[in-house]
Short mmCIF file of C-alpha atoms in Angstrom, two decimals:
data_model
loop_
_atom_site.label_atom_id
_atom_site.label_comp_id
_atom_site.label_asym_id
_atom_site.label_seq_id
_atom_site.Cartn_x
_atom_site.Cartn_y
_atom_site.Cartn_z
CA MET A 1 15.60 20.55 -21.61
CA ASN A 2 17.96 23.50 -22.60
CA SER A 3 21.71 23.13 -22.06
CA ASP A 4 21.64 24.91 -18.75
CA GLN A 5 19.07 22.58 -17.33
CA LEU A 6 20.83 19.46 -18.72
CA LYS A 7 24.00 20.66 -17.18
CA ARG A 8 22.30 21.24 -13.77
CA VAL A 9 20.93 17.68 -13.86
CA ARG A 10 24.18 16.00 -14.82
CA ILE A 11 25.99 17.88 -11.90
CA THR A 12 23.22 16.94 -9.53
CA MET A 13 23.28 13.35 -10.55
CA ILE A 14 26.96 13.01 -10.24
CA SER A 15 26.78 14.70 -6.77
CA ALA A 16 24.13 12.31 -5.80
CA LEU A 17 26.08 9.32 -7.06
CA VAL A 18 29.26 10.40 -5.14
CA LEU A 19 26.96 10.97 -1.97
CA LEU A 20 25.26 7.44 -2.42
CA MET A 21 28.64 5.77 -2.69
CA ALA A 22 29.91 7.50 0.48
CA VAL A 23 26.76 6.27 2.36
CA PHE A 24 27.23 2.83 0.84
CA VAL A 25 30.81 2.45 1.97
CA ILE A 26 29.93 3.71 5.50
CA SER A 27 27.07 1.22 5.67
CA VAL A 28 29.16 -1.62 4.51
CA ALA A 29 31.93 -0.76 6.97
CA THR A 30 29.88 -0.29 10.11
CA GLY A 31 27.75 -2.62 12.16
CA TYR A 32 28.05 -5.04 15.04
CA VAL A 33 31.42 -6.14 13.55
CA SER A 34 33.24 -3.24 11.73
CA LEU A 35 35.25 -3.56 8.73
CA SER A 36 38.29 -1.28 8.26
CA PRO A 37 39.01 0.27 4.81
CA THR A 38 42.02 -2.31 4.58
CA GLN A 39 39.66 -5.19 5.38
CA LEU A 40 36.96 -3.90 3.10
CA GLY A 41 39.31 -3.51 0.18
CA ARG A 42 40.84 -6.72 0.68
CA THR A 43 37.54 -8.53 0.83
CA ILE A 44 36.27 -6.76 -2.50
CA ILE A 45 39.33 -8.00 -4.38
CA GLY A 46 38.86 -11.49 -3.18
CA GLN A 47 41.47 -11.79 -0.51
CA GLY A 48 39.34 -11.49 2.54
CA THR A 49 38.91 -14.15 5.38
CA THR A 50 36.05 -16.37 5.55
CA LYS A 51 34.49 -14.19 8.22
CA GLU A 52 34.89 -11.00 6.37
CA ASN A 53 33.49 -12.55 3.14
CA LEU A 54 30.53 -13.62 5.18
CA ILE A 55 29.82 -10.26 6.68
CA LEU A 56 30.21 -8.42 3.31
CA TYR A 57 28.63 -10.88 0.85
CA GLY A 58 26.44 -12.85 3.13
CA PHE A 59 24.82 -10.16 5.23
CA ARG A 60 25.56 -6.55 4.39
CA LEU A 61 25.55 -6.12 0.67
CA PRO A 62 22.36 -7.87 -0.09
CA ARG A 63 20.69 -5.72 2.66
CA ILE A 64 22.12 -2.56 1.27
CA LEU A 65 21.02 -3.42 -2.27
CA VAL A 66 17.50 -4.13 -1.11
CA THR A 67 17.50 -0.75 0.69
CA ILE A 68 18.63 0.95 -2.57
CA LEU A 69 16.25 -0.54 -4.58
CA ALA A 70 13.38 -0.02 -2.20
CA GLY A 71 14.31 3.73 -1.92
CA MET A 72 14.34 4.11 -5.57
CA GLY A 73 10.96 2.44 -5.96
CA LEU A 74 9.31 4.41 -3.29
CA ALA A 75 10.87 7.87 -4.23
CA VAL A 76 9.72 7.27 -8.01
CA SER A 77 6.30 6.20 -6.85
CA GLY A 78 5.88 9.33 -4.73
CA ALA A 79 7.06 11.51 -7.66
CA ILE A 80 4.39 9.82 -9.92
CA LEU A 81 1.58 10.57 -7.40
CA GLN A 82 2.77 14.08 -6.81
CA SER A 83 2.70 14.80 -10.62
CA ILE A 84 -0.69 13.15 -11.54
CA THR A 85 -2.59 14.59 -8.57
CA ARG A 86 -0.64 17.93 -8.71
CA ASN A 87 -0.51 17.79 -4.97
CA PRO A 88 2.87 17.98 -3.24
CA LEU A 89 1.56 16.13 -0.36
CA SER A 90 0.91 12.82 -2.11
CA ASP A 91 2.90 9.74 -1.09
CA PRO A 92 2.33 5.97 -1.31
CA GLY A 93 2.17 5.77 2.48
CA ILE A 94 -0.08 8.81 2.94
CA LEU A 95 -2.53 7.80 0.12
CA GLY A 96 -2.99 4.30 1.50
CA ILE A 97 -1.14 2.25 -1.02
CA ASN A 98 1.35 1.00 1.62
CA ALA A 99 -1.48 0.21 3.89
CA GLY A 100 -3.20 -1.87 1.21
CA ALA A 101 0.14 -3.73 0.72
CA GLY A 102 0.54 -4.22 4.40
CA LEU A 103 -3.07 -5.69 4.67
CA MET A 104 -2.21 -8.48 2.30
CA VAL A 105 1.19 -8.99 4.10
CA VAL A 106 -0.85 -9.72 7.25
CA PHE A 107 -3.23 -12.15 5.30
CA TYR A 108 -0.09 -13.93 3.91
CA VAL A 109 1.74 -14.45 7.12
CA MET A 110 -1.24 -15.78 8.73
CA PHE A 111 -1.33 -18.76 6.34
CA PHE A 112 2.35 -19.26 5.15
CA THR A 113 5.62 -19.53 6.99
CA ALA A 114 8.14 -16.67 6.55
CA GLU A 115 10.96 -19.00 6.31
CA SER A 116 9.99 -20.77 3.08
CA THR A 117 11.92 -19.79 -0.09
CA ILE A 118 8.77 -19.27 -2.11
CA PHE A 119 7.48 -16.79 0.48
CA LEU A 120 10.22 -14.39 -0.65
CA TYR A 121 8.92 -14.46 -4.28
CA VAL A 122 5.16 -14.64 -3.58
CA LEU A 123 5.00 -11.88 -0.80
CA PRO A 124 5.58 -9.07 -3.31
CA LEU A 125 2.84 -10.53 -5.51
CA PHE A 126 0.45 -10.33 -2.45
CA ALA A 127 1.64 -6.87 -1.51
CA LEU A 128 1.06 -5.80 -5.24
CA LEU A 129 -2.45 -7.14 -5.10
CA GLY A 130 -3.15 -5.12 -2.07
CA GLY A 131 -1.65 -1.83 -3.09
CA ILE A 132 -3.26 -2.04 -6.48
CA VAL A 133 -6.76 -2.79 -5.06
CA ALA A 134 -6.29 0.09 -2.46
CA ALA A 135 -5.12 2.41 -5.50
CA ALA A 136 -8.13 1.25 -7.65
CA PHE A 137 -10.66 1.92 -4.88
CA ILE A 138 -9.16 5.41 -4.24
CA TYR A 139 -9.29 6.12 -7.96
CA ILE A 140 -12.96 4.98 -8.37
CA MET A 141 -14.05 6.92 -5.24
CA SER A 142 -12.49 10.13 -6.61
CA PHE A 143 -13.75 9.75 -10.03
CA GLU A 144 -16.81 11.77 -11.10
CA LYS A 145 -18.45 11.18 -14.52
CA GLY A 146 -17.80 14.15 -16.86
CA GLU A 147 -15.20 15.60 -14.65
CA GLY A 148 -12.67 12.83 -14.13
CA VAL A 149 -10.56 12.50 -11.20
CA ASP A 150 -10.31 15.51 -8.69
CA PRO A 151 -6.71 15.66 -7.44
CA THR A 152 -7.60 17.10 -4.09
CA ARG A 153 -10.53 14.59 -3.64
CA LEU A 154 -8.12 11.74 -4.39
CA VAL A 155 -5.69 12.84 -1.67
CA LEU A 156 -8.35 13.22 0.82
CA ILE A 157 -9.90 9.73 0.11
CA GLY A 158 -6.54 8.19 0.10
CA VAL A 159 -5.72 9.67 3.59
CA GLY A 160 -9.14 8.24 4.92
CA MET A 161 -8.41 4.85 3.11
CA ALA A 162 -5.03 4.64 4.85
CA ALA A 163 -6.65 5.23 8.19
CA ALA A 164 -9.26 2.53 7.65
CA LEU A 165 -6.77 -0.07 6.43
CA TYR A 166 -4.29 0.57 9.19
CA GLY A 167 -7.20 -0.02 11.58
CA ALA A 168 -7.92 -3.44 9.71
CA ILE A 169 -4.25 -4.31 9.96
CA LEU A 170 -4.02 -3.61 13.76
CA THR A 171 -7.19 -5.86 14.27
CA LEU A 172 -5.99 -8.74 12.10
CA SER A 173 -2.52 -8.79 13.56
CA THR A 174 -4.12 -9.69 17.15
CA ARG A 175 -4.88 -12.93 15.43
CA LEU A 176 -1.26 -13.88 14.60
CA GLU A 177 0.83 -16.38 16.43
CA ARG A 178 3.84 -15.00 18.45
CA GLU A 179 6.47 -15.82 15.71
CA GLN A 180 4.13 -14.38 12.95
CA TYR A 181 3.34 -11.22 15.09
CA ASP A 182 7.14 -10.75 15.63
CA PHE A 183 7.70 -10.82 11.95
CA PHE A 184 4.95 -8.39 11.20
CA ALA A 185 5.71 -6.06 14.06
CA ASN A 186 9.29 -5.84 12.29
CA TRP A 187 7.56 -5.38 8.96
CA MET A 188 5.23 -2.51 10.24
CA SER A 189 8.13 -0.46 12.00
CA GLY A 190 10.03 -0.33 8.83
CA ARG A 191 12.82 -2.57 9.63
CA ILE A 192 14.75 -3.69 6.56
CA TRP A 193 14.27 -7.34 6.84
CA GLY A 194 15.55 -8.40 3.43
CA ASP A 195 19.13 -9.41 4.17
CA ASP A 196 19.57 -12.33 1.72
CA TRP A 197 20.43 -12.37 -2.00
CA THR A 198 16.99 -13.93 -2.47
CA PHE A 199 15.30 -10.55 -1.40
CA VAL A 200 17.33 -8.79 -4.07
CA LEU A 201 16.37 -11.15 -6.84
CA ALA A 202 12.72 -10.90 -5.56
CA LEU A 203 12.76 -6.98 -5.96
CA LEU A 204 15.25 -6.45 -8.80
CA PRO A 205 13.13 -7.39 -11.73
CA TRP A 206 10.20 -5.13 -10.65
CA ILE A 207 12.41 -2.13 -10.35
CA LEU A 208 14.44 -2.87 -13.67
CA ILE A 209 11.02 -3.25 -15.63
CA LEU A 210 9.03 -0.49 -14.02
CA LEU A 211 11.46 2.38 -13.60
CA PRO A 212 12.31 2.56 -17.45
CA ILE A 213 8.64 2.46 -18.15
CA VAL A 214 8.11 5.54 -15.91
CA PHE A 215 11.16 7.30 -17.44
CA THR A 216 9.72 6.86 -20.90
CA LYS A 217 6.64 8.41 -19.80
CA SER A 218 8.42 11.72 -18.80
CA ASN A 219 6.63 13.84 -21.44
CA VAL A 220 3.17 12.52 -20.21
CA LEU A 221 4.08 13.30 -16.70
CA ASN A 222 5.10 16.77 -17.60
CA THR A 223 1.75 17.36 -19.32
CA LEU A 224 -0.25 15.83 -16.68
CA ASN A 225 1.45 18.12 -14.14
CA MET A 226 -0.35 21.10 -15.95
CA HIS A 227 -4.05 22.01 -15.93
CA GLU A 228 -6.13 19.12 -17.02
CA HIS A 229 -7.62 21.20 -19.99
CA VAL A 230 -4.03 21.98 -21.35
CA SER A 231 -3.16 18.19 -21.16
CA VAL A 232 -6.45 17.48 -23.13
CA GLY A 233 -5.62 20.13 -25.61
CA LEU A 234 -2.04 18.65 -26.16
CA GLY A 235 -3.80 15.35 -27.16
CA VAL A 236 -3.10 13.29 -23.96
CA HIS A 237 -5.64 10.81 -22.88
CA VAL A 238 -5.63 11.98 -19.44
CA GLU A 239 -7.73 9.39 -17.55
CA ARG A 240 -6.02 6.42 -19.36
CA GLU A 241 -2.45 7.73 -18.67
CA ARG A 242 -3.43 8.79 -15.13
CA LEU A 243 -4.85 5.15 -14.48
CA VAL A 244 -1.74 3.50 -16.00
CA LEU A 245 0.61 5.63 -13.85
CA ILE A 246 -1.32 5.04 -10.72
CA PHE A 247 -1.07 1.39 -11.45
CA ILE A 248 2.81 1.72 -11.80
CA ALA A 249 3.16 3.98 -8.71
CA ALA A 250 1.10 1.39 -6.73
CA ALA A 251 3.22 -1.65 -7.96
CA LEU A 252 6.61 0.31 -7.25
CA ALA A 253 5.50 1.20 -3.77
CA SER A 254 3.89 -2.35 -3.03
CA VAL A 255 6.78 -4.42 -4.12
CA SER A 256 9.31 -2.08 -2.27
CA VAL A 257 7.63 -2.16 1.01
CA SER A 258 6.99 -5.92 0.75
CA VAL A 259 10.73 -6.67 1.19
CA SER A 260 11.74 -3.46 3.09
CA GLY A 261 8.96 -3.05 5.69
CA GLY A 262 6.41 -0.26 6.05
CA ILE A 263 8.31 2.51 5.02
CA ALA A 264 6.69 5.96 4.70
CA PHE A 265 7.79 9.59 3.84
CA VAL A 266 10.63 8.60 1.42
CA GLY A 267 8.03 9.03 -1.45
CA LEU A 268 7.33 12.48 -0.02
CA MET A 269 10.76 13.99 0.67
CA ALA A 270 12.93 12.62 -2.22
CA PRO A 271 10.70 14.07 -5.04
CA HIS A 272 10.46 17.36 -3.25
CA ILE A 273 14.14 17.57 -2.79
CA ALA A 274 14.85 16.66 -6.50
CA ARG A 275 12.28 19.24 -7.73
CA ALA A 276 14.07 22.02 -5.70
CA LEU A 277 17.46 20.83 -7.13
CA VAL A 278 16.70 20.29 -10.81
CA GLY A 279 13.19 21.72 -11.44
CA PRO A 280 9.87 20.07 -12.39
CA ARG A 281 10.83 18.54 -15.76
CA HIS A 282 10.48 14.77 -15.30
CA GLN A 283 13.35 13.95 -17.73
CA GLY A 284 15.70 15.19 -15.16
CA PHE A 285 13.58 15.16 -12.11
CA LEU A 286 12.62 11.39 -12.03
CA PRO A 287 16.36 10.00 -12.08
CA VAL A 288 17.33 12.45 -9.45
CA ALA A 289 14.43 11.50 -7.12
CA ALA A 290 15.26 7.97 -7.53
CA MET A 291 18.82 8.60 -6.45
CA LEU A 292 17.74 10.55 -3.60
CA GLY A 293 15.21 7.89 -2.56
CA ALA A 294 18.09 5.50 -2.33
CA ILE A 295 20.31 7.72 -0.25
CA LEU A 296 17.59 8.64 2.19
CA LEU A 297 16.58 5.11 2.92
CA LEU A 298 20.22 3.78 3.10
CA ALA A 299 21.23 6.64 5.26
CA ALA A 300 18.33 6.01 7.56
CA ASP A 301 19.10 2.28 7.83
CA THR A 302 22.75 3.06 8.39
CA ILE A 303 22.01 5.48 11.15
CA GLY A 304 19.53 3.20 12.90
CA ARG A 305 22.09 0.55 13.09
CA ILE A 306 24.88 2.63 14.28
CA ILE A 307 22.73 4.41 17.11
CA LEU A 308 21.46 1.28 18.77
CA ASP A 309 23.75 -1.54 17.75
CA PRO A 310 23.24 -4.52 17.57
CA SER A 311 19.43 -4.61 17.38
CA GLY A 312 19.22 -1.11 15.79
CA ILE A 313 16.43 1.28 15.16
CA PRO A 314 14.19 0.48 12.14
CA ALA A 315 14.80 2.49 9.10
CA GLY A 316 11.13 3.31 9.00
CA VAL A 317 11.31 5.03 12.34
CA VAL A 318 14.38 7.04 11.46
CA VAL A 319 12.61 8.21 8.32
CA THR A 320 9.45 9.03 10.14
CA ILE A 321 11.32 11.21 12.61
CA ILE A 322 12.60 13.23 9.69
CA GLY A 323 9.55 13.05 7.46
CA ALA A 324 6.84 13.89 9.95
CA PRO A 325 8.07 17.41 10.78
CA TYR A 326 8.85 17.79 6.93
CA PHE A 327 5.07 16.80 6.02
CA MET A 328 3.82 19.38 8.72
CA TYR A 329 6.08 22.01 7.20
CA LEU A 330 4.73 21.34 3.73
CA MET A 331 1.07 21.33 4.98
CA ALA A 332 1.75 24.68 6.56
CA LYS A 333 3.43 26.12 3.43
CA LYS A 334 0.94 24.82 0.91
#
């Protein structure tokens, strides 16, 4: 990047960080029991009451961190898919990756209790398996010998795959017990159900490992975003890199939705906004997309809690209310 582009990325990242901190403070302070700025400051420095400590450190802070991490994972997953397919409508929810993860979540809750500690650590693995299998099937079905993967065909097959998987999910959910169904219904609606530090620990390693790997592949993504013949001419092993990046995108999306619920459209909107702000070069585009994904999902969760307290509106519903019109706008435009 030249100096002007680098300056633009820095300004955007600083602005996004300030906005994220503002949403963070609002989210921490609001809820069924509000915390005033004085109470919040007092609790942060260790002088809060038992009740204030419980509200901040026992409930709100872990939920907020899960939301931020999941938003980053979904946004970067969407950015990867949009780049390797060269299609601005690509998103892990639209392509069926989230549905694949959801199908495995259904299988898991049918046989294991949601209250067990091991459940929180094993669930991301089951969701990861479902997301990767769905991504692999989509990749294989869209691959043609001698031509490779056609980006348009990959998106169309992904949309059909998502519809089929969601049909299977609805069918299997009718076999769940009442308690199991309540849990899964909350998961499907996109309600942030990870409100314990265990959820943070279950998700954090995946994000800390996978995001840096993606950032190191920025030049590869820049190349794959061009025409395929150009990528081959520049010495990029197109199919190998595309397969690795699809795996990473599926992993990021699957583990994110496993603890945050069935969230769609974050992976669609955040990369689009980031690309408009800093341009298509992935060295600046990916970090900005990650920040915007965190802001979008945290803002959606906060708005949902404020509008209908104490039960709240699921973050997935709030995101969908915004994302569905945005998706239709993109379809009409592209």
